[in-house]
Short mmCIF file of C-alpha atoms in Angstrom, two decimals:
data_model
loop_
_atom_site.label_atom_id
_atom_site.label_comp_id
_atom_site.label_asym_id
_atom_site.label_seq_id
_atom_site.Cartn_x
_atom_site.Cartn_y
_atom_site.Cartn_z
CA MET A 273 87.06 96.50 91.34
CA GLN A 274 88.51 96.75 94.90
CA ALA A 275 87.42 93.16 95.72
CA ILE A 276 88.75 91.86 92.49
CA SER A 277 92.03 93.83 93.11
CA ASP A 278 92.08 92.31 96.67
CA ALA A 279 91.73 88.80 95.42
CA VAL A 280 94.55 89.16 92.79
CA ALA A 281 96.95 90.96 95.33
CA SER A 282 97.14 87.62 97.43
CA ALA A 283 97.67 85.30 94.55
CA GLU A 284 101.09 83.77 94.09
CA SER A 285 100.78 83.00 90.35
CA GLU A 286 99.11 84.37 87.36
CA GLU A 287 96.80 81.41 86.98
CA ILE A 288 95.70 81.71 90.67
CA ALA A 289 95.25 85.50 90.21
CA VAL A 290 93.03 85.13 87.16
CA ALA A 291 90.86 82.40 88.67
CA SER A 292 90.38 84.35 91.91
CA ALA A 293 89.42 87.50 90.12
CA LEU A 294 87.00 85.65 88.01
CA ALA A 295 85.51 83.81 90.85
CA VAL A 296 84.93 87.34 92.79
CA LEU A 297 83.41 88.83 89.56
CA ARG A 298 80.92 85.91 89.33
CA LEU A 299 80.15 86.13 92.93
CA ARG A 300 79.59 89.82 92.83
CA LEU A 301 77.36 89.53 89.70
CA GLY A 302 75.47 86.52 91.10
CA TRP A 303 76.48 84.41 88.35
CA SER A 304 76.32 80.84 89.86
CA VAL A 305 75.26 79.27 86.55
CA ASP A 306 77.27 79.77 83.22
CA SER A 307 75.62 80.60 79.95
CA GLU A 308 77.44 81.47 76.58
CA ALA A 309 77.21 85.22 77.39
CA ARG A 310 78.66 84.91 80.77
CA THR A 311 81.55 82.66 79.61
CA GLU A 312 82.38 85.17 76.93
CA ALA A 313 82.31 88.02 79.31
CA ILE A 314 84.47 86.14 81.81
CA THR A 315 87.03 85.15 79.00
CA HIS A 316 87.33 88.80 77.98
CA PHE A 317 87.68 89.98 81.51
CA GLY A 318 90.51 87.62 82.02
CA PRO A 319 93.15 90.08 80.67
CA VAL A 320 91.98 92.90 83.17
CA ALA A 321 92.77 90.33 86.09
CA LEU A 322 96.14 89.48 84.57
CA ALA A 323 96.99 93.11 84.18
CA LEU A 324 96.10 93.75 87.75
CA PHE A 325 98.50 90.77 88.85
CA GLN A 326 101.29 91.99 86.69
CA ALA A 327 101.00 95.54 87.71
CA ALA A 328 101.28 94.37 91.29
CA LYS A 329 104.21 92.13 90.60
CA PRO A 330 106.02 93.19 87.29
CA PRO A 331 108.70 91.16 86.11
CA GLU A 332 112.13 92.97 86.61
CA ASP A 333 112.93 93.15 82.78
CA GLU A 334 109.48 94.64 81.78
CA PRO A 335 107.55 97.84 82.43
CA ALA A 336 104.47 97.44 84.72
CA THR A 337 101.25 96.52 82.97
CA ASN A 338 98.72 99.34 82.41
CA ILE A 339 95.50 98.12 83.96
CA GLY A 340 93.65 101.20 82.61
CA VAL A 341 94.15 100.04 78.98
CA ALA A 342 93.19 96.36 79.63
CA LEU A 343 90.08 97.63 81.48
CA ALA A 344 89.25 99.99 78.53
CA ILE A 345 89.54 97.44 75.95
CA PHE A 346 87.12 95.21 78.06
CA GLU A 347 84.72 97.79 78.53
CA HIS A 348 84.76 98.79 74.90
CA TRP A 349 84.24 95.06 73.83
CA TYR A 350 81.50 94.60 76.11
CA SER A 351 79.74 97.86 75.29
CA GLU A 352 80.05 97.07 71.55
CA SER A 353 78.95 93.45 71.82
CA ARG A 354 76.14 93.91 74.37
CA GLY A 355 74.81 97.45 73.73
CA SER A 356 75.23 98.67 77.24
CA PRO A 357 78.00 99.32 79.64
CA PHE A 358 79.34 96.24 81.66
CA TRP A 359 79.06 98.29 85.03
CA LEU A 360 75.20 98.32 84.49
CA LEU A 361 75.28 94.59 85.55
CA PHE A 362 76.10 95.76 89.08
CA GLU A 363 73.04 97.85 89.34
CA HIS A 364 70.63 94.87 89.05
CA GLN A 365 69.29 93.86 92.36
CA ILE A 366 69.75 90.06 93.21
CA VAL A 367 66.33 88.80 94.38
CA ASP A 368 66.46 86.72 97.50
CA THR A 369 64.35 83.54 97.07
CA PRO A 370 62.97 82.12 100.13
CA LEU A 371 64.03 78.42 101.04
CA VAL A 372 60.91 76.27 101.04
CA ASP A 373 61.09 73.02 102.90
CA PHE A 374 58.69 70.47 102.31
#
């Protein structure tokens, strides 16, 4: 979450913040190719990224967004839909494949 938070902190707009956060998430998970399940997870994680951005730069007329609530909603959705905690994805080792030059 720290890497995602750092990416969001430097963004100038909500759109850039969400795109940056999702790019960091994909990179950390090794998701270089999309699938239906990955796209669904990324879509559901978007509100967490948006909450991070809004909490850092809340509009003057609105209270700060609760990041914990957004994250809890995402974690609950993921656990219910996938049958395991989202954070387990970070436990999988990404296997380095050797580059073979013919």
